């Protein structure tokens, strides 16, 4: 390297350093999966129902701990640093969760880890969690029972009709794509063995453990892509149906904050932080919208996996930048997904351009015709 080159390099390093130092965090949004739960349909072992005593699909005690520990990591990053007030100010931070017990419970456990205790009683501060009835919640609950938007899957899996494609394709995958290395595990237990693997109180046999560790999680990953229309099963309609509204909301919140520029009163009117508690299908699909699905390395998102959207304003230039981070579970670090491939972060215009492709203002219409027809016919038959 010639002396001139050295000078140029030094200058470049100093400039980038100076710009980065001027970037101030002004807004944070988190989209996160619930903590450990029992699988929806099966237990992995004869003893599982005792440990997972809340029942199928419900949060376990591990899940409560897991969500709380995830909350403590977010506290370190966003509360202990003074970004969010440890006393909990409702106008500063807002929580929203999909209306199933495991998700609402996780949101509760996470959120009460963030703040200080009450000074007299020493009790946790429990912020409210906003929600909406599951069937009307196109923001956070995936609508998997629509009949339209599945043509690619009906074709690829050679399904006889488009009723309950989610269920039919899982059956088909289980009978035709179940990994050879899992042959000693009944394929319908796929979700159960993955869910119960991290639970120290449950002793699964070696074939179950070996299957759950990797092959089953890859199998589940592919199924989640299929459900949300993401990754190798990219389907614009399903992807928008799963995260189109959420993408729009994340963008709208960023817009509102960015529009304040340097006006502190304006900034104070909008929450600085929003937490959206949701499901694996949604977290994975959203990572695809923001070009970071490869960070999951073909393995299903961990419990409490979170995507974080940080908005920075450069105090010298006034430009806004977005960083998208992944924290894939409570044992994982925050990792910058490198959106837009610049150190500064994604310039807000580049971020908008990316989000715009999938953002929708109204829920994607859902055609239930086939399912409804079948149900009516069934009812007619029963009447006769
Ligand atoms: C947090 O809010 C309390 C109550 O309004 C206030 O006394 C305190 O100074 C605030 N802390 C910070 C770090 O802003
Ligand atoms: C669709 O196909 C599945 C699988 O063969 C079958 O169980 C179901 O009854 C069919 N539904 C309709 C409405 O034809
Ligand atoms: C965000 O702002 C951009 C630029 O002003 C605008 O084109 C876009 O429609 C806005 N999006 C939302 C969801 O508010």
PDB file of C-alpha atoms and ligand atoms in Angstrom, residues 79 82-89 92 116, ligand 1:
ATOM      1  CA  UNK A  79     -34.260  -0.054  28.502  1.00  0.00           C
ATOM      2  CA  UNK A  82     -32.228   4.724  28.514  1.00  0.00           C
ATOM      3  CA  UNK A  83     -33.974   4.443  25.142  1.00  0.00           C
ATOM      4  CA  UNK A  84     -37.176   3.295  26.884  1.00  0.00           C
ATOM      5  CA  UNK A  85     -38.016   4.478  30.395  1.00  0.00           C
ATOM      6  CA  UNK A  86     -37.668   1.673  32.979  1.00  0.00           C
ATOM      7  CA  UNK A  87     -40.733   2.981  34.844  1.00  0.00           C
ATOM      8  CA  UNK A  88     -42.995   2.096  31.879  1.00  0.00           C
ATOM      9  CA  UNK A  89     -44.676   5.047  30.176  1.00  0.00           C
ATOM     10  CA  UNK A  92     -43.636   5.142  24.803  1.00  0.00           C
ATOM     11  CA  UNK A 116     -38.235  -1.918  37.070  1.00  0.00           C
TER      12      UNK A 116
HETATM   13  C1  LIG B   1     -38.609   7.961  33.564  1.00  0.00           C
HETATM   14  O1  LIG B   1     -39.857   8.455  33.948  1.00  0.00           O
HETATM   15  C2  LIG B   1     -39.865   8.931  35.283  1.00  0.00           C
HETATM   16  C3  LIG B   1     -41.308   9.303  35.597  1.00  0.00           C
HETATM   17  O2  LIG B   1     -41.809  10.248  34.690  1.00  0.00           O
HETATM   18  C4  LIG B   1     -38.913  10.105  35.407  1.00  0.00           C
HETATM   19  O3  LIG B   1     -38.897  10.576  36.755  1.00  0.00           O
HETATM   20  C5  LIG B   1     -37.537   9.663  35.014  1.00  0.00           C
HETATM   21  O4  LIG B   1     -36.653  10.751  35.005  1.00  0.00           O
HETATM   22  C6  LIG B   1     -37.551   9.029  33.635  1.00  0.00           C
HETATM   23  N1  LIG B   1     -36.266   8.423  33.383  1.00  0.00           N
HETATM   24  C7  LIG B   1     -35.574   8.715  32.293  1.00  0.00           C
HETATM   25  C8  LIG B   1     -34.274   8.000  32.139  1.00  0.00           C
HETATM   26  O5  LIG B   1     -35.982   9.486  31.449  1.00  0.00           O
END
